[in-house]
GROMACS .gro file of C-alpha atoms in nm:
model
  307
    1MET     CA    1  -2.507   0.160   0.133
    2GLN     CA    2  -2.456  -0.083  -0.154
    3PHE     CA    3  -2.083  -0.003  -0.163
    4PHE     CA    4  -2.065  -0.067   0.212
    5ILE     CA    5  -2.237  -0.404   0.171
    6ILE     CA    6  -1.984  -0.501  -0.096
    7LEU     CA    7  -1.686  -0.389   0.114
    8PHE     CA    8  -1.813  -0.558   0.430
    9PRO     CA    9  -1.703  -0.915   0.330
   10ILE     CA   10  -1.350  -0.782   0.283
   11PHE     CA   11  -1.356  -0.636   0.632
   12CYS     CA   12  -1.488  -0.968   0.762
   13ILE     CA   13  -1.158  -1.127   0.655
   14PHE     CA   14  -0.970  -0.852   0.839
   15ILE     CA   15  -1.183  -0.928   1.145
   16VAL     CA   16  -1.098  -1.299   1.124
   17GLY     CA   17  -0.728  -1.210   1.138
   18PHE     CA   18  -0.793  -0.961   1.419
   19ILE     CA   19  -0.976  -1.218   1.634
   20ALA     CA   20  -0.725  -1.493   1.554
   21GLN     CA   21  -0.438  -1.275   1.668
   22LYS     CA   22  -0.614  -1.170   1.989
   23ALA     CA   23  -0.701  -1.530   2.074
   24LEU     CA   24  -0.401  -1.729   1.953
   25LYS     CA   25  -0.114  -1.475   1.952
   26PHE     CA   26   0.046  -1.571   1.621
   27ASP     CA   27   0.397  -1.463   1.526
   28VAL     CA   28   0.285  -1.200   1.278
   29ALA     CA   29   0.642  -1.119   1.174
   30ASN     CA   30   0.703  -1.471   1.045
   31LEU     CA   31   0.363  -1.487   0.874
   32SER     CA   32   0.443  -1.157   0.703
   33LYS     CA   33   0.776  -1.301   0.587
   34MET     CA   34   0.596  -1.601   0.441
   35SER     CA   35   0.359  -1.375   0.251
   36LEU     CA   36   0.637  -1.145   0.130
   37TYR     CA   37   0.907  -1.401   0.049
   38VAL     CA   38   0.700  -1.702  -0.062
   39LEU     CA   39   0.352  -1.608  -0.186
   40SER     CA   40   0.374  -1.253  -0.323
   41PRO     CA   41   0.666  -1.317  -0.565
   42PHE     CA   42   0.458  -1.585  -0.740
   43LEU     CA   43   0.167  -1.343  -0.768
   44ALA     CA   44   0.396  -1.076  -0.912
   45PHE     CA   45   0.550  -1.325  -1.159
   46LYS     CA   46   0.209  -1.439  -1.280
   47THR     CA   47   0.086  -1.082  -1.327
   48PHE     CA   48   0.391  -0.953  -1.514
   49TYR     CA   49   0.421  -1.271  -1.722
   50THR     CA   50   0.061  -1.265  -1.841
   51HIS     CA   51   0.011  -0.886  -1.856
   52THR     CA   52   0.151  -0.742  -2.182
   53LEU     CA   53   0.415  -0.476  -2.132
   54THR     CA   54   0.317  -0.135  -2.269
   55SER     CA   55   0.431   0.225  -2.244
   56ASP     CA   56   0.174   0.264  -1.965
   57TYR     CA   57   0.434   0.127  -1.722
   58PHE     CA   58   0.631   0.451  -1.747
   59PHE     CA   59   0.320   0.642  -1.646
   60TYR     CA   60   0.259   0.407  -1.352
   61ILE     CA   61   0.611   0.473  -1.224
   62PHE     CA   62   0.563   0.848  -1.269
   63TYR     CA   63   0.230   0.826  -1.086
   64ILE     CA   64   0.352   0.633  -0.780
   65PHE     CA   65   0.656   0.857  -0.724
   66GLY     CA   66   0.471   1.177  -0.819
   67LEU     CA   67   0.191   1.108  -0.573
   68CYS     CA   68   0.433   1.018  -0.294
   69PHE     CA   69   0.649   1.329  -0.330
   70ALA     CA   70   0.347   1.557  -0.375
   71LEU     CA   71   0.211   1.435  -0.041
   72VAL     CA   72   0.555   1.468   0.119
   73ILE     CA   73   0.561   1.834   0.010
   74ILE     CA   74   0.211   1.894   0.149
   75VAL     CA   75   0.301   1.740   0.485
   76SER     CA   76   0.632   1.929   0.496
   77ILE     CA   77   0.464   2.265   0.430
   78TRP     CA   78   0.206   2.197   0.701
   79SER     CA   79   0.482   2.093   0.943
   80VAL     CA   80   0.664   2.422   0.884
   81ILE     CA   81   0.342   2.620   0.939
   82MET     CA   82   0.270   2.430   1.262
   83LYS     CA   83   0.639   2.444   1.368
   84TYR     CA   84   0.670   2.067   1.406
   85SER     CA   85   1.014   1.918   1.455
   86SER     CA   86   1.189   1.729   1.176
   87LYS     CA   87   1.125   1.398   1.352
   88GLU     CA   88   0.755   1.475   1.392
   89ARG     CA   89   0.741   1.564   1.023
   90CYS     CA   90   0.895   1.229   0.931
   91ALA     CA   91   0.635   1.043   1.140
   92MET     CA   92   0.354   1.235   0.970
   93ILE     CA   93   0.502   1.148   0.631
   94LEU     CA   94   0.491   0.779   0.724
   95SER     CA   95   0.131   0.824   0.839
   96SER     CA   96   0.015   1.014   0.530
   97CYS     CA   97   0.214   0.936   0.217
   98PHE     CA   98   0.207   0.557   0.180
   99MET     CA   99  -0.118   0.378   0.100
  100ASN     CA  100  -0.211   0.016   0.162
  101ASN     CA  101  -0.254  -0.092  -0.198
  102GLY     CA  102  -0.139  -0.447  -0.123
  103ASN     CA  103  -0.336  -0.640   0.137
  104TYR     CA  104  -0.626  -0.396   0.114
  105GLY     CA  105  -0.612  -0.239  -0.230
  106THR     CA  106  -0.581  -0.550  -0.447
  107PRO     CA  107  -0.885  -0.730  -0.296
  108VAL     CA  108  -1.098  -0.417  -0.334
  109LEU     CA  109  -0.991  -0.376  -0.697
  110LEU     CA  110  -1.065  -0.742  -0.762
  111VAL     CA  111  -1.420  -0.700  -0.631
  112PHE     CA  112  -1.500  -0.376  -0.814
  113PHE     CA  113  -1.290  -0.393  -1.133
  114GLY     CA  114  -1.233  -0.765  -1.183
  115SER     CA  115  -0.912  -0.904  -1.330
  116VAL     CA  116  -0.823  -0.572  -1.497
  117GLY     CA  117  -0.819  -0.393  -1.163
  118PHE     CA  118  -0.648  -0.679  -0.984
  119ASN     CA  119  -0.364  -0.703  -1.238
  120LEU     CA  120  -0.299  -0.329  -1.223
  121GLY     CA  121  -0.326  -0.349  -0.843
  122VAL     CA  122  -0.046  -0.606  -0.828
  123ILE     CA  123   0.171  -0.392  -1.056
  124MET     CA  124   0.116  -0.091  -0.830
  125MET     CA  125   0.179  -0.306  -0.523
  126VAL     CA  126   0.525  -0.395  -0.654
  127LEU     CA  127   0.603  -0.030  -0.734
  128GLN     CA  128   0.472   0.079  -0.394
  129GLN     CA  129   0.696  -0.176  -0.221
  130PHE     CA  130   0.991  -0.019  -0.400
  131VAL     CA  131   0.888   0.332  -0.291
  132MET     CA  132   0.843   0.220   0.070
  133SER     CA  133   1.175   0.034   0.067
  134THR     CA  134   1.353   0.354  -0.032
  135VAL     CA  135   1.162   0.673   0.048
  136GLY     CA  136   0.974   0.512   0.340
  137ILE     CA  137   1.285   0.373   0.507
  138TYR     CA  138   1.465   0.703   0.458
  139TYR     CA  139   1.202   0.899   0.651
  140ALA     CA  140   1.159   0.625   0.913
  141ALA     CA  141   1.532   0.635   0.984
  142LYS     CA  142   1.555   1.014   0.967
  143GLY     CA  143   1.270   1.047   1.217
  144SER     CA  144   1.414   0.801   1.467
  145ARG     CA  145   1.403   0.936   1.821
  146HIS     CA  146   1.726   0.747   1.891
  147ASN     CA  147   1.901   0.881   1.581
  148ASP     CA  148   1.964   0.529   1.453
  149ILE     CA  149   2.008   0.653   1.100
  150VAL     CA  150   2.060   0.379   0.846
  151SER     CA  151   2.322   0.424   0.577
  152GLN     CA  152   2.254   0.444   0.206
  153LYS     CA  153   2.410   0.097   0.182
  154ASP     CA  154   2.152  -0.040   0.428
  155VAL     CA  155   1.869   0.111   0.223
  156LEU     CA  156   2.014  -0.032  -0.099
  157ASN     CA  157   2.045  -0.377   0.061
  158LYS     CA  158   1.679  -0.372   0.159
  159VAL     CA  159   1.579  -0.280  -0.197
  160ILE     CA  160   1.801  -0.551  -0.345
  161ARG     CA  161   1.651  -0.813  -0.112
  162MET     CA  162   1.292  -0.722  -0.197
  163PRO     CA  163   1.153  -1.055  -0.330
  164VAL     CA  164   0.836  -0.921  -0.493
  165ALA     CA  165   1.048  -0.718  -0.735
  166TYR     CA  166   1.241  -1.029  -0.837
  167GLY     CA  167   0.916  -1.212  -0.911
  168ALA     CA  168   0.803  -0.921  -1.127
  169PHE     CA  169   1.141  -0.898  -1.300
  170LEU     CA  170   1.139  -1.271  -1.386
  171GLY     CA  171   0.785  -1.238  -1.520
  172ILE     CA  172   0.896  -0.953  -1.747
  173ILE     CA  173   1.202  -1.151  -1.869
  174PHE     CA  174   0.993  -1.461  -1.941
  175GLN     CA  175   0.741  -1.251  -2.132
  176LEU     CA  176   0.997  -1.056  -2.337
  177CYS     CA  177   1.189  -1.375  -2.420
  178ASP     CA  178   0.863  -1.551  -2.501
  179ILE     CA  179   0.949  -1.844  -2.274
  180PRO     CA  180   0.652  -2.082  -2.269
  181LEU     CA  181   0.534  -2.243  -1.946
  182SER     CA  182   0.317  -2.553  -1.934
  183LYS     CA  183  -0.039  -2.532  -1.812
  184SER     CA  184   0.044  -2.739  -1.503
  185ILE     CA  185   0.330  -2.506  -1.405
  186MET     CA  186   0.113  -2.198  -1.451
  187THR     CA  187  -0.159  -2.364  -1.245
  188SER     CA  188   0.088  -2.419  -0.960
  189ILE     CA  189   0.218  -2.063  -0.985
  190GLY     CA  190  -0.137  -1.931  -0.990
  191MET     CA  191  -0.243  -2.135  -0.685
  192ILE     CA  192   0.053  -2.014  -0.479
  193GLY     CA  193   0.017  -1.653  -0.593
  194ASP     CA  194  -0.359  -1.640  -0.551
  195ALA     CA  195  -0.323  -1.778  -0.196
  196SER     CA  196  -0.150  -1.454  -0.103
  197ILE     CA  197  -0.471  -1.257  -0.159
  198VAL     CA  198  -0.650  -1.396   0.147
  199VAL     CA  199  -0.334  -1.447   0.351
  200ILE     CA  200  -0.225  -1.084   0.331
  201MET     CA  201  -0.577  -0.972   0.424
  202ILE     CA  202  -0.571  -1.192   0.735
  203ILE     CA  203  -0.223  -1.065   0.820
  204LEU     CA  204  -0.351  -0.707   0.803
  205GLY     CA  205  -0.618  -0.797   1.059
  206MET     CA  206  -0.348  -0.950   1.279
  207GLN     CA  207  -0.131  -0.639   1.249
  208LEU     CA  208  -0.424  -0.416   1.344
  209ALA     CA  209  -0.485  -0.635   1.651
  210LYS     CA  210  -0.138  -0.548   1.780
  211ILE     CA  211  -0.187  -0.172   1.748
  212GLN     CA  212  -0.260   0.018   2.067
  213ILE     CA  213  -0.396   0.371   2.059
  214LYS     CA  214  -0.274   0.576   2.354
  215HIS     CA  215  -0.276   0.952   2.407
  216LEU     CA  216  -0.374   1.056   2.057
  217ASP     CA  217  -0.209   1.371   1.927
  218TYR     CA  218  -0.528   1.499   1.767
  219PRO     CA  219  -0.381   1.784   1.555
  220LYS     CA  220  -0.117   1.559   1.394
  221ILE     CA  221  -0.337   1.251   1.355
  222SER     CA  222  -0.621   1.459   1.211
  223PHE     CA  223  -0.404   1.617   0.944
  224SER     CA  224  -0.249   1.278   0.863
  225LEU     CA  225  -0.594   1.127   0.813
  226VAL     CA  226  -0.715   1.419   0.601
  227THR     CA  227  -0.404   1.391   0.385
  228ARG     CA  228  -0.430   1.014   0.342
  229MET     CA  229  -0.807   0.982   0.292
  230ILE     CA  230  -0.899   1.311   0.119
  231LEU     CA  231  -0.602   1.499  -0.023
  232SER     CA  232  -0.433   1.188  -0.164
  233PRO     CA  233  -0.714   1.094  -0.406
  234ILE     CA  234  -0.752   1.461  -0.504
  235VAL     CA  235  -0.381   1.483  -0.588
  236ALA     CA  236  -0.407   1.150  -0.774
  237MET     CA  237  -0.699   1.285  -0.974
  238CYS     CA  238  -0.488   1.582  -1.083
  239ILE     CA  239  -0.196   1.357  -1.182
  240VAL     CA  240  -0.394   1.102  -1.383
  241TYR     CA  241  -0.585   1.378  -1.564
  242PHE     CA  242  -0.273   1.443  -1.773
  243MET     CA  243  -0.182   1.075  -1.821
  244PRO     CA  244  -0.270   0.926  -2.163
  245ILE     CA  245  -0.398   0.595  -2.028
  246ASP     CA  246  -0.732   0.414  -2.037
  247PRO     CA  247  -1.005   0.588  -1.831
  248VAL     CA  248  -1.062   0.267  -1.633
  249TYR     CA  249  -0.696   0.266  -1.528
  250LYS     CA  250  -0.734   0.628  -1.418
  251GLN     CA  251  -1.028   0.524  -1.199
  252ILE     CA  252  -0.821   0.244  -1.047
  253LEU     CA  253  -0.525   0.471  -0.968
  254ILE     CA  254  -0.750   0.725  -0.795
  255VAL     CA  255  -0.913   0.449  -0.588
  256LEU     CA  256  -0.570   0.318  -0.486
  257ALA     CA  257  -0.474   0.668  -0.370
  258ALA     CA  258  -0.774   0.661  -0.133
  259MET     CA  259  -0.656   0.350   0.050
  260PRO     CA  260  -0.572   0.375   0.421
  261THR     CA  261  -0.221   0.404   0.561
  262ALA     CA  262   0.005   0.113   0.470
  263ALA     CA  263   0.039  -0.137   0.755
  264ASN     CA  264   0.413  -0.166   0.686
  265THR     CA  265   0.464   0.191   0.804
  266THR     CA  266   0.373   0.074   1.153
  267LEU     CA  267   0.649  -0.188   1.137
  268MET     CA  268   0.895   0.078   1.015
  269SER     CA  269   0.799   0.324   1.287
  270VAL     CA  270   0.840   0.058   1.557
  271GLN     CA  271   1.175  -0.057   1.417
  272PHE     CA  272   1.322   0.295   1.412
  273ASP     CA  273   1.111   0.437   1.699
  274THR     CA  274   0.968   0.706   1.472
  275TYR     CA  275   0.672   0.807   1.688
  276PRO     CA  276   0.511   0.461   1.651
  277GLU     CA  277   0.205   0.570   1.852
  278LEU     CA  278   0.123   0.830   1.586
  279VAL     CA  279   0.187   0.603   1.287
  280SER     CA  280   0.004   0.301   1.430
  281SER     CA  281  -0.295   0.516   1.524
  282ALA     CA  282  -0.311   0.652   1.169
  283THR     CA  283  -0.300   0.297   1.031
  284LEU     CA  284  -0.584   0.174   1.248
  285LEU     CA  285  -0.807   0.482   1.224
  286SER     CA  286  -0.761   0.524   0.848
  287THR     CA  287  -0.851   0.158   0.794
  288ILE     CA  288  -1.171   0.206   0.994
  289LEU     CA  289  -1.255   0.538   0.827
  290SER     CA  290  -1.206   0.384   0.483
  291LEU     CA  291  -1.541   0.213   0.531
  292ILE     CA  292  -1.688   0.562   0.490
  293THR     CA  293  -1.444   0.737   0.259
  294LEU     CA  294  -1.369   0.454   0.014
  295PRO     CA  295  -1.731   0.402  -0.099
  296ILE     CA  296  -1.752   0.777  -0.163
  297VAL     CA  297  -1.439   0.771  -0.380
  298LEU     CA  298  -1.561   0.461  -0.565
  299TRP     CA  299  -1.890   0.638  -0.632
  300LEU     CA  300  -1.723   0.962  -0.744
  301VAL     CA  301  -1.496   0.787  -0.996
  302GLY     CA  302  -1.788   0.584  -1.127
  303ALA     CA  303  -1.658   0.242  -1.028
  304PRO     CA  304  -1.872  -0.045  -1.156
  305ILE     CA  305  -2.089  -0.204  -0.886
  306PRO     CA  306  -2.057  -0.586  -0.893
  307PHE     CA  307  -2.374  -0.787  -0.850
   0.00000   0.00000   0.00000
């Protein structure tokens, strides 16, 4: 119950965005662009500039890709057993294999793990954006019901234009070159970057307000939810067990794996018509179910309870 009470204020921000979208009908696409292209790069720069580079980064990259492909294999095996089509399999991959460690994960980590969790959360958010901009787009395009398959050049262009990665890259360059920044400049960067925390949470609420659940395919949605909310943290636990990193970081990575379906997968599924009703339903239902599953995972990993 205490975990629920702590998570509830975060959901209140989602609800504000949900109500605002229902009442005022904002252009969520443009707000998302503002968050992605203006606010988030500053947050990534600040994190990578102030967070000392270590060999742990190689393990983070291994973790994010290892977890994704492990879940893709699980979904693919189940799809073969259930004799799902290739396009249905792609939609289930979008529903199951990409977690919302940005506008949901980072605020949760900030509450439970403080600045240590938040900094690692931003790092994982950048890596997750890269995975979704490559692996995610590939499966969204492959599963298109109109066969609008994007070329490898299109995928590469999307990766190259990903602004969060540039913010992180500049932060790394500035740190390695030991380029000093004045206190006033860092204050400005921090204010812009920190603003993204609340903005992306409100945007998630707005995105959820636009989702409509119609004619649920219970077998597919059920397996997608089990994979995202239960199997994902179990797989993550197995991966981090062999990683020589701080135990607190292992806790954080497992918690991130338990996050609901990434909201961006809904946008991908709509863009490519990859069974958007299935993907959007998984996004909404997993976000709601996380109120139950996430406190359990936080308790199991021994997350500190803030007072």
